[in-house]
Coordinates of C-alpha atoms in Angstrom, one line a residue:
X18 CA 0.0 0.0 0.0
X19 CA 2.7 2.3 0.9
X20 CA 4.6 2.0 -2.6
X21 CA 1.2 2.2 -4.3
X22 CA 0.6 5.5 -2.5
X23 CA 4.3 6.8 -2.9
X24 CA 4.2 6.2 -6.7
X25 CA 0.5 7.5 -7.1
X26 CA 1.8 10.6 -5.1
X27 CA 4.5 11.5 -7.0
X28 CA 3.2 10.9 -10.2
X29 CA 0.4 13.3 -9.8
X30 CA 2.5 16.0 -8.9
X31 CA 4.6 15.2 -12.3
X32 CA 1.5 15.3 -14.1
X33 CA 0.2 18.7 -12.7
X34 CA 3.4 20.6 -13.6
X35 CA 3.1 19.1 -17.1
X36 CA -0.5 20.2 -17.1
X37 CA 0.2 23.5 -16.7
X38 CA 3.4 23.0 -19.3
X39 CA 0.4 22.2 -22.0
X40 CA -2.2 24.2 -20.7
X41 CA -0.1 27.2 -20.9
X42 CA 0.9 26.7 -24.4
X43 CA -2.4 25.7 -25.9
X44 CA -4.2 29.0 -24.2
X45 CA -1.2 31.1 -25.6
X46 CA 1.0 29.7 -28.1
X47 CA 4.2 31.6 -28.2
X48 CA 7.5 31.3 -30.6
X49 CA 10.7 30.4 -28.5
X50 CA 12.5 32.4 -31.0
X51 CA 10.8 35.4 -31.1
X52 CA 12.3 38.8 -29.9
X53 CA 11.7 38.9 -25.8
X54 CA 11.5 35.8 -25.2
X55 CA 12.3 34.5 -22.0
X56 CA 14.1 31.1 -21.6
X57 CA 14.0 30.1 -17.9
X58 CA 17.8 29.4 -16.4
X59 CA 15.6 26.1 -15.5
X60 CA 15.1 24.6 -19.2
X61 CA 15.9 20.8 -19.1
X62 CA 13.0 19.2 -21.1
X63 CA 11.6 21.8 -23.1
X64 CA 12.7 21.1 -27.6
X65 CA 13.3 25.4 -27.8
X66 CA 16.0 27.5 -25.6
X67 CA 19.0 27.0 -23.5
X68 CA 19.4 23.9 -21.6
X69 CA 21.5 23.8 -18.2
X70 CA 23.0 20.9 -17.9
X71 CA 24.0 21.2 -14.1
X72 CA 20.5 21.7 -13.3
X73 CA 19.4 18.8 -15.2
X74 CA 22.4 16.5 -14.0
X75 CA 20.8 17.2 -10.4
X76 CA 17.6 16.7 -11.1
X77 CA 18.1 13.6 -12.9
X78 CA 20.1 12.2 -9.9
X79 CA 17.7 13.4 -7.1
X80 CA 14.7 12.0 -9.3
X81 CA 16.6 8.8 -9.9
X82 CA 18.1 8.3 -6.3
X83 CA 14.2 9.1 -5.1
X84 CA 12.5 6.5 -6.7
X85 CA 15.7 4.0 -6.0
X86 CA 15.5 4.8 -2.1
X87 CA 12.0 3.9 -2.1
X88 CA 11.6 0.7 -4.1
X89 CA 14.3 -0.4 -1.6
X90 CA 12.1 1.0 1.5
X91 CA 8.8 1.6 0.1
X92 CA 7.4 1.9 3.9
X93 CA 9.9 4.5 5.2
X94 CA 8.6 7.7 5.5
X95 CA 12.3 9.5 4.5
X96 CA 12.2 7.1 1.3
X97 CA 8.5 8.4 0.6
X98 CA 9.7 12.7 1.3
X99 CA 12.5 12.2 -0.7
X100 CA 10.7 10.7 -3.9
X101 CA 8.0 13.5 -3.1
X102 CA 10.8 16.4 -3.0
X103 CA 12.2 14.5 -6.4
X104 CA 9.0 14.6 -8.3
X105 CA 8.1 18.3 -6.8
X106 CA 11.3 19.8 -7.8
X107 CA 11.6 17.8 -11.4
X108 CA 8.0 18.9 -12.2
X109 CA 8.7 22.3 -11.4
X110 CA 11.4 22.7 -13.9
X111 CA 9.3 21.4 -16.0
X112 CA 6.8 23.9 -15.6
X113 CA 9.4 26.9 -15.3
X114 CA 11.0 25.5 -18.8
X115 CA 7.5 26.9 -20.7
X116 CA 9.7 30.2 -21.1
X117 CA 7.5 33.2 -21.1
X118 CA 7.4 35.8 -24.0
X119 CA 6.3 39.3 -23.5
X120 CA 2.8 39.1 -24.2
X121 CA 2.4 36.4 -21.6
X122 CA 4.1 38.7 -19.2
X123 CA 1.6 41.4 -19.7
X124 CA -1.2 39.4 -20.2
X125 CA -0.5 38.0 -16.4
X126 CA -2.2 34.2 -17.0
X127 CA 0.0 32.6 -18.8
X128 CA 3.1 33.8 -16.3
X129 CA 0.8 33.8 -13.5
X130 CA 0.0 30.0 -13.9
X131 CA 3.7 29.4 -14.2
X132 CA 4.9 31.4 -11.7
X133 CA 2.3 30.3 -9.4
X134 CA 2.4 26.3 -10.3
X135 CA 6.3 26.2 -10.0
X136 CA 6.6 28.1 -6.9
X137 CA 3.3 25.4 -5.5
X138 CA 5.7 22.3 -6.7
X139 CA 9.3 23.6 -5.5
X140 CA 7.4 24.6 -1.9
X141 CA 6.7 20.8 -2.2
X142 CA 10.5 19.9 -2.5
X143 CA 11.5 22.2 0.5
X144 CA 8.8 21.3 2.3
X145 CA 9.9 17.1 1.7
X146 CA 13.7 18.3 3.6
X147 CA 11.4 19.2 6.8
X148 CA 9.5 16.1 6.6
X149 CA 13.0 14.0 6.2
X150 CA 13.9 15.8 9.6
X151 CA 10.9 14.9 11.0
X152 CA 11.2 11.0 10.2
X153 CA 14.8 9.7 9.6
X154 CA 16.1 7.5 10.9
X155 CA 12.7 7.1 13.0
X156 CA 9.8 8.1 14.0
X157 CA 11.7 8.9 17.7
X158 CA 10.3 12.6 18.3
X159 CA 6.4 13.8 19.1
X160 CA 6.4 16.0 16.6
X161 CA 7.6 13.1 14.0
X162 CA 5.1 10.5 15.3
X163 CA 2.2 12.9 15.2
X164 CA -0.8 12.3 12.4
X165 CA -1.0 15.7 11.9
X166 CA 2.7 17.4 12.3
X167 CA 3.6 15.8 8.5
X168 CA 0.5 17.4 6.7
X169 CA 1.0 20.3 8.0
X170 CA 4.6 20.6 6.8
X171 CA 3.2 20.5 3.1
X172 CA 0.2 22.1 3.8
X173 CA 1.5 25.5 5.4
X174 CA 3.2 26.8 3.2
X175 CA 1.2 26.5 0.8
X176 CA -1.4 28.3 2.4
X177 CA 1.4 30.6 3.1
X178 CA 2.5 31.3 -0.6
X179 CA -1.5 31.3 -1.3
X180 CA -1.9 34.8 0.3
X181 CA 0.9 35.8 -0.4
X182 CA -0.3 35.6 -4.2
X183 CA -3.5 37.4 -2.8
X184 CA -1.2 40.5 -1.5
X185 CA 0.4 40.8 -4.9
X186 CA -1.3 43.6 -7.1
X187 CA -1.0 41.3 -10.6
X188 CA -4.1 43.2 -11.7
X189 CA -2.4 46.2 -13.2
X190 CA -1.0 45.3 -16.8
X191 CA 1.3 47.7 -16.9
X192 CA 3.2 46.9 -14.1
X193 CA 5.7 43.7 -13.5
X194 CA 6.8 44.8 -10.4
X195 CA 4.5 41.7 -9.3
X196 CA 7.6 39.9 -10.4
X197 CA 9.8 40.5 -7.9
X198 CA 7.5 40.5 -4.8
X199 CA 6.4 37.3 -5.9
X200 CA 10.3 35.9 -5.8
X201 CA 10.7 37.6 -2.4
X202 CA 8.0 36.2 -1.1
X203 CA 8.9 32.6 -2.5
X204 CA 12.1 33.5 -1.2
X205 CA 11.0 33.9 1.9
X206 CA 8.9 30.8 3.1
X207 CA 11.6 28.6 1.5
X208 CA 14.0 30.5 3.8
X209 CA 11.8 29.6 6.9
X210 CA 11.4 25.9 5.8
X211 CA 15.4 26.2 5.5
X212 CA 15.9 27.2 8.9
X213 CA 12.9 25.2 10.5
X214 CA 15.4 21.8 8.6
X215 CA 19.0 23.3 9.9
X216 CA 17.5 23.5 13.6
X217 CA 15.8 20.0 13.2
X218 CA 18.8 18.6 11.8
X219 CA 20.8 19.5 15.2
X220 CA 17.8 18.6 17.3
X221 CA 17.6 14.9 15.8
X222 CA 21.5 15.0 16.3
X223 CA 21.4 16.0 19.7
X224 CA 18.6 13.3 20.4
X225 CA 19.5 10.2 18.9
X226 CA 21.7 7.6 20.4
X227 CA 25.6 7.3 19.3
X228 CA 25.0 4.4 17.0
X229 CA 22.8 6.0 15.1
X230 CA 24.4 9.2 15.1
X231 CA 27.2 7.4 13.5
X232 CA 24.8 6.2 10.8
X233 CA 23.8 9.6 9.8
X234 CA 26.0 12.1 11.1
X235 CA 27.2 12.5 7.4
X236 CA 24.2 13.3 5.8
X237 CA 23.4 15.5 8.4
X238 CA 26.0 17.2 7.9
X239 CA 25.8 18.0 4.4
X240 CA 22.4 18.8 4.0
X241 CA 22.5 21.0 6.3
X242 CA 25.3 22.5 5.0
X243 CA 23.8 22.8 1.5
X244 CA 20.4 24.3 3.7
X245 CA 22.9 27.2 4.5
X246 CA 24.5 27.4 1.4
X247 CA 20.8 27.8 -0.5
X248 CA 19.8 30.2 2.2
X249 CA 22.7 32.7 2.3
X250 CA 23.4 32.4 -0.9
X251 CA 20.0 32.0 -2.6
X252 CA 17.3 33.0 -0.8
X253 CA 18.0 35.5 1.6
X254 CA 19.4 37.5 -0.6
X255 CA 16.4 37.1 -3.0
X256 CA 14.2 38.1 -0.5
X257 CA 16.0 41.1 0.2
X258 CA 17.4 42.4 -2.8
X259 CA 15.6 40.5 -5.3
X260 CA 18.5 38.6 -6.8
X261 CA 21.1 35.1 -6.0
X262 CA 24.6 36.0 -5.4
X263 CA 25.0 32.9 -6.9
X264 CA 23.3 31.2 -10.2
X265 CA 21.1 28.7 -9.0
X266 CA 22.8 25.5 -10.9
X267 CA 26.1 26.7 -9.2
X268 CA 24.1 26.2 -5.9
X269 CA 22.5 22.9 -7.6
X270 CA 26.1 21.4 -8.2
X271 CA 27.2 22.5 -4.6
X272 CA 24.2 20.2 -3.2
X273 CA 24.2 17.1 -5.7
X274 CA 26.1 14.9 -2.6
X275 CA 23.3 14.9 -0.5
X276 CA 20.6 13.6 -2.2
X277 CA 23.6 10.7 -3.2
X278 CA 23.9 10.8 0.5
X279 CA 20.6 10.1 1.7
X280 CA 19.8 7.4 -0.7
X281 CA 22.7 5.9 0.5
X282 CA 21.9 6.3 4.1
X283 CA 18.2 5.0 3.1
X284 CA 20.1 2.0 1.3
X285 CA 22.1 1.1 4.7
X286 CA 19.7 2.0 7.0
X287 CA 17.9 -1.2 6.2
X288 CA 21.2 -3.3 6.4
X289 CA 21.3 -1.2 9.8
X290 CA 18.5 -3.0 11.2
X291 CA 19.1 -6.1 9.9
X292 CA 22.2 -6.5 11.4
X293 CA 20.9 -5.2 14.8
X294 CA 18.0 -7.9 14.6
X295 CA 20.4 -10.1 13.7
X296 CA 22.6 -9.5 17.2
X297 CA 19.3 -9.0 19.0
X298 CA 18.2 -12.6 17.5
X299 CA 21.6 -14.0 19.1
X300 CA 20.7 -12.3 22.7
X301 CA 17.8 -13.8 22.7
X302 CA 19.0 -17.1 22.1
X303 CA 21.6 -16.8 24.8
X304 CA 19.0 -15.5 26.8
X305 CA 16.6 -18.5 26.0
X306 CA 19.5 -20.5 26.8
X307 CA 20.3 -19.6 30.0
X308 CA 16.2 -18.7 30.9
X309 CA 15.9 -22.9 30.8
X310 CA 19.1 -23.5 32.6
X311 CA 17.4 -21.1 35.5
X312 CA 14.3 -23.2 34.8
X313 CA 16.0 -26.8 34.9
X314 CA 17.9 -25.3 37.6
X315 CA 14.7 -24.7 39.7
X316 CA 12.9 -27.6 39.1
X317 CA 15.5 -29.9 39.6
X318 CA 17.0 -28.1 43.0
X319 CA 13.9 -26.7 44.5
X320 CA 10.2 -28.5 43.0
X321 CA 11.8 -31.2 42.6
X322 CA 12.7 -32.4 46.1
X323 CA 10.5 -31.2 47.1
X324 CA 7.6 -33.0 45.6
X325 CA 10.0 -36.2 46.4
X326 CA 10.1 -35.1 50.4
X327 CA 5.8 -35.3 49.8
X328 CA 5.9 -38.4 48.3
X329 CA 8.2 -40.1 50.8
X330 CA 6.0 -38.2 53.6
X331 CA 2.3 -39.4 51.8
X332 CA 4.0 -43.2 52.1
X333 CA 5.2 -42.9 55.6
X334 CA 1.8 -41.5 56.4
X335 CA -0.1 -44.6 55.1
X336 CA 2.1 -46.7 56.8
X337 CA 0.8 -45.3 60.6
X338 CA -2.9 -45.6 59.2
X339 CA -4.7 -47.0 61.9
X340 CA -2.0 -48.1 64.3
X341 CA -0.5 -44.4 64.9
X342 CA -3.1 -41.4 64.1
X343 CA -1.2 -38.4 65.2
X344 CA 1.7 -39.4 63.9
X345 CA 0.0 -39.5 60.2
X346 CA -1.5 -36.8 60.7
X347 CA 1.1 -34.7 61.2
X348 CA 3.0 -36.2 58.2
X349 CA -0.1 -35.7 55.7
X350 CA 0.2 -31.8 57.7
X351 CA 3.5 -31.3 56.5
X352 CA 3.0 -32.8 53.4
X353 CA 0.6 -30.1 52.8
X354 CA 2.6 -27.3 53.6
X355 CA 5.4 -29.0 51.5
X356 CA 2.8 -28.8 48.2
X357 CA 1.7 -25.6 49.5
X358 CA 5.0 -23.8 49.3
X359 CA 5.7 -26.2 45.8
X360 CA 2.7 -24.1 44.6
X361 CA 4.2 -21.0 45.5
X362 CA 7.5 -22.0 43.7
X363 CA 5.8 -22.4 40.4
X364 CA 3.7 -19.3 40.4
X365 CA 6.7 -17.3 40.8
X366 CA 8.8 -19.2 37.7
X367 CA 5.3 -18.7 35.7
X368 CA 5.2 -15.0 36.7
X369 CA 9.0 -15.2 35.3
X370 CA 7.8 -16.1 32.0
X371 CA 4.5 -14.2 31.6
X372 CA 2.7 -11.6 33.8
X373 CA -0.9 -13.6 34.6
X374 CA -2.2 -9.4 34.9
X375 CA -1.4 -9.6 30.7
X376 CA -3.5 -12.8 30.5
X377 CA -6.2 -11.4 32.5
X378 CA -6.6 -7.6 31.9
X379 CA -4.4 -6.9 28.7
X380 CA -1.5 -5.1 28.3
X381 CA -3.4 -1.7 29.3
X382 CA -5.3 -3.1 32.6
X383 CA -1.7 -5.3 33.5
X384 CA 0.1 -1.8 33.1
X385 CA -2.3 -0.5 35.8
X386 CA -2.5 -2.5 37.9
X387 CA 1.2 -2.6 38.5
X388 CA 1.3 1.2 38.7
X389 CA -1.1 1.0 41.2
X390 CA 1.1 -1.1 43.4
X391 CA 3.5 1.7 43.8
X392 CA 0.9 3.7 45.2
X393 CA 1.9 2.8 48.8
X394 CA -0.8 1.2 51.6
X395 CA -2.2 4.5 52.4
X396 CA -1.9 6.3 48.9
X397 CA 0.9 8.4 50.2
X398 CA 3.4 7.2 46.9
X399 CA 4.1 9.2 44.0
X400 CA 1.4 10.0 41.4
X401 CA 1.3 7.7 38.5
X402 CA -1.1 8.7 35.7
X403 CA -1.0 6.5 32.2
X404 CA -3.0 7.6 28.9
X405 CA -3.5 4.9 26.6
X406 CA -5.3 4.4 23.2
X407 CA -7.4 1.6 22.3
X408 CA -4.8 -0.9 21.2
X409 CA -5.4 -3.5 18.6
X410 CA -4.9 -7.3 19.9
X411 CA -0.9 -7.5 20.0
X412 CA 1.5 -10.0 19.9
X413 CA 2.4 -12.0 23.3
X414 CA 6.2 -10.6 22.8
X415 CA 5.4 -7.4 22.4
X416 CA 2.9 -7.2 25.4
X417 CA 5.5 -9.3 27.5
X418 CA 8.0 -6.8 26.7
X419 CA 6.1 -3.7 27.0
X420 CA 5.5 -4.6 29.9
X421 CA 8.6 -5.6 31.0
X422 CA 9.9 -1.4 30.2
X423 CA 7.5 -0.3 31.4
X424 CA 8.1 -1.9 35.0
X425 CA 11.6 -1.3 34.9
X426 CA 11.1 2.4 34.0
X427 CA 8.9 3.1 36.4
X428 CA 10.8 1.5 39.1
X429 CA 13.8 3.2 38.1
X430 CA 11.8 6.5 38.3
X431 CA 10.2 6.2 41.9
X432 CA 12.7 4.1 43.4
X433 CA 16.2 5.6 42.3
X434 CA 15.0 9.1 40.7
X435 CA 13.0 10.0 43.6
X436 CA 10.0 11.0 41.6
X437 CA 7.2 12.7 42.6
X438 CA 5.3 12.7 39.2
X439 CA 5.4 9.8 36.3
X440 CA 3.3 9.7 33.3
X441 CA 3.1 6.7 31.2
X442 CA 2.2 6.6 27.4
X443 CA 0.8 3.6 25.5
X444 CA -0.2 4.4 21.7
X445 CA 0.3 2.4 18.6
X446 CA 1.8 4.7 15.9
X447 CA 2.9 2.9 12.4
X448 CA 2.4 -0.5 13.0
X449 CA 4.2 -0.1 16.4
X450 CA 3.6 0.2 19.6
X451 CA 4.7 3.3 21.8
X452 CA 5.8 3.4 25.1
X453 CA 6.8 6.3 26.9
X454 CA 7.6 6.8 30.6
X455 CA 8.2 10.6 31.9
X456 CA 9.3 11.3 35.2
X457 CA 10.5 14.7 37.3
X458 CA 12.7 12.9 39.3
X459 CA 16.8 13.8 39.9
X460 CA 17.6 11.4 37.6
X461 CA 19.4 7.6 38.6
X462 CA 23.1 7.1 39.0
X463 CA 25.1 6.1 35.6
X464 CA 26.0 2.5 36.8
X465 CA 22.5 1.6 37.6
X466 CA 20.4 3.7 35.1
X467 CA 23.4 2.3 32.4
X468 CA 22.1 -1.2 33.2
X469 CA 18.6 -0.7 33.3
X470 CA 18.6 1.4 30.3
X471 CA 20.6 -1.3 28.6
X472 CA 18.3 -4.0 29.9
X473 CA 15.4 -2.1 28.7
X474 CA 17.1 -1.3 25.3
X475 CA 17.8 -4.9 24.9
X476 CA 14.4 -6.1 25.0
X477 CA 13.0 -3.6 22.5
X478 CA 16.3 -4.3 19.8
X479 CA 15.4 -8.0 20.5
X480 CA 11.7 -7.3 18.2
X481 CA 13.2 -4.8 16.1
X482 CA 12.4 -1.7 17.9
X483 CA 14.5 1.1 20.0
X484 CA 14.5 2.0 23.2
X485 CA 16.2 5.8 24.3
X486 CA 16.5 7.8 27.1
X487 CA 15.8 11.8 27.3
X488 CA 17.4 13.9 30.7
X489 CA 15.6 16.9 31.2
X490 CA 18.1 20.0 31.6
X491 CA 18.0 20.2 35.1
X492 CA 16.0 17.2 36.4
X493 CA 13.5 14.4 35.0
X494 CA 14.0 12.0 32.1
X495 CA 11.9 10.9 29.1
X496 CA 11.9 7.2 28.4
X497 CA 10.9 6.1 24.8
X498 CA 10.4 2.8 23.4
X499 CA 9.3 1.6 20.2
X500 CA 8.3 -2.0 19.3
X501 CA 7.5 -3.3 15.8
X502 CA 4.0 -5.0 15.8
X503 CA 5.1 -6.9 12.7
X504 CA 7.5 -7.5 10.5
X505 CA 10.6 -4.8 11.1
X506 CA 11.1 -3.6 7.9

């Protein structure tokens, strides 16, 4: 479904910008070789005028590392902005490659529609870097994970270039002052969507853990770079002056690595995971391993003599049947307490394996009821709260896992932090489940928050998910988990 909607996505935005290509022309046919006429810089496609073969040399490669990125990740949502961005920016120099001749100038619909419909489809491509921001390498931040943060990316500016258009006096033929107001204020939201992707570039930097800073610290690095570059050099000045201290293709050139780099990044990032699963998949086995040691270990040391000590007691007791009373009834006595504490035993290895609470209430109702055990006798503990959406039925891992963090976390939190306040999170976002534990506590020591963070980190990696903790500036700390409900991609 995803590459159906990626494909359909981008295509229709190709097909708009070559609808106003034809729809332009067959309104108001012009002759490219007539006196006045204006070839765009931006003239890849079109059979008349000057062709820039820097431009098209990056647009060919971000269009072609677009669509490559997401046949390989069709589900990722930085493999879905990029081909977007691709197709916006291809289709706008498409669109800008009509040229314009005076008459269309003067005539204002012609240029109008071109103006308008390029500056709509390059918005697109700017707007595709935020989302990028937003999503890669995950869908870690609230903003990222929120259903309505992404549309809004696209859709704002937009709205913002829309009255924007409605400010511009393009009713007066004999002006074309309309011209330049209409670049500055291009200039201007693309300058803001700039800045908005610098500042979330450092933000996911800051924010993600070293391994996968590793992973994209290079793409980071020179996108945001080429950010810069296009904003001092491109659109700031645009919006100020009304013309580049640069051409646009020398800008073009400057930037072609990091569309090469983010495919790239795409490309590994799913050998990334795969190779995490794959040490995850060997934990787990070495943790299976040495779970039915504990278990053999158990039965055989403690149930099992146990049961043997009732057995030999239950014989000894049949043997006084009617020639000794008290003394068989004080064996089949002891023999009861014997199977009594044997019951006890195996409760506590079943608990091991599996909460009963997620058999019983669900993952939501298990959650809490364990919160509720830390609210002391007499209420006096710390306040717990949890928000949770309906969840769809989920797989025994995950809910045993889950779980599992969010126990830890919360213990961690009242126990070791000294928290007063802790909010847990339970949502399912993307076909995965979201956990979240907040707390406004001082925070734990490193030796024992390392290993529970670790332990906590382990169980998510072992389903394909990711497990971080955020320390507030000065006190509390933010625990996110996510864990695949299906396949990890």
């Amino acid at each position: 479904m995803a590459r159906q909607a990626g494909v359909i996505l981008a295509t229709l935005v190709v097909l708009a910008g070559i609808a106003t290509v034809v729809a332009t022309r067959l309104v108001d046919p012009v002759d490219p070789t007539s006196p006045g006429y204006l070839p765009t810089e931006a003239h890849p496609w079109w059979p008349d005028g000057t062709t820039n073969e820097t431009l098209v040399l990056f647009l060919a490669a971000q269009l072609g590392l677009g669509l490559a990125a997401f046949l390989r990740r069709p589900h990722s949502g930085a493999a879905q902005a990029l081909l977007a961005g691709s197709a916006g920016n291809a289709a706008s120099s498409v669109v800008w490659s009509v040229g314009l001749g005076p008459a269309d100038l003067l005539q204002r619909s012609p240029a109008w529609a071109v103006f308008f419909m390029s500056g709509t489809l390059t918005l697109v491509f700017w707007s595709s870097l935020v989302h990028i921001v937003l999503v890669f390498p995950s869908r870690e931040s609230r903003l990222g994970a929120s259903p309505w943060v992404i549309p809004l990316v696209y859709a704002v500016p937009q709205l913002l270039l829309l009255l924007g258009a409605m400010r511009i006096d393009v009713l007066q033929p004999s002006r074309l002052a309309w011209i330049d107001e209409w670049a500055r204020i291009h200039a201007a939201i693309v300058s803001l969507l700039l800045v908005l992707g610098v500042a979330g570039i450092a933000a996911r930097l800051g924010s993600v853990s070293k391994s996968r800073r590793r992973q994209i610290r290079a793409v980071a690095v020179a996108t945001a770079a080429a950010a810069v570059a296009t904003l001092l050099l491109i659109d700031v000045p645009i919006a100020l002056t009304g013309a580049p201290l640069l051409p646009r293709s020398t800008v073009a050139l400057m930037a072609l690595p990091v569309p090469i780099l983010l495919a790239a990044t795409l490309w590994r990032d799913r050998t990334f995971r795969l190779d995490r699963l794959r040490r995850s998949q060997m934990a787990l086995l070495h943790a299976r391993e040495e779970e039915r040691r504990r278990l053999r270990r158990d039965l055989h040391d403690g149930l099992g003599p146990v049961l043997a000590a009732v057995g030999l007691k239950l014989d000894a007791a049949t043997s006084y049947l009617g020639r000794d009373e008290e003394s068989a009834r004080r064996l089949l006595t002891e023999a009861r307490r014997d199977l009594t504490s044997a019951m006890s035993d195996t409760r506590r290895l079943v608990r091991g394996l599996r909460p009963p609470a997620l058999d019983e209430l669900g993952l939501v109702g298990a959650v809490q009821q364990l919160i509720e055990g830390f609210a002391g006798p007499e209420g006096d503990g710390p306040l717990i709260s949890m928000m949770a959406d309906k969840l769809p039925p989920l797989p025994a891992a995950v809910e045993v896992e889950a779980y599992r963090i969010v126990q830890e976390a919360v213990t961690n939190a009242v126990r070791h932090a000294q928290a007063q306040r802790c909010e847990v999170r339970i949502s399912v976002i993307d076909d995965s489940l979201r956990v979240s534990v907040s707390d406004d506590g001082v925070g734990a020591d490193d030796g024992r928050s390392g290993v529970g963070l670790e332990s906590m980190r382990e169980r998510a990696e072992q389903l394909g998910g990711e497990c971080r903790m955020v320390r507030g500036e000065t006190s509390g700390t933010r625990l996110e988990a996510t864990l695949p409900l299906g396949e990890s991609p």
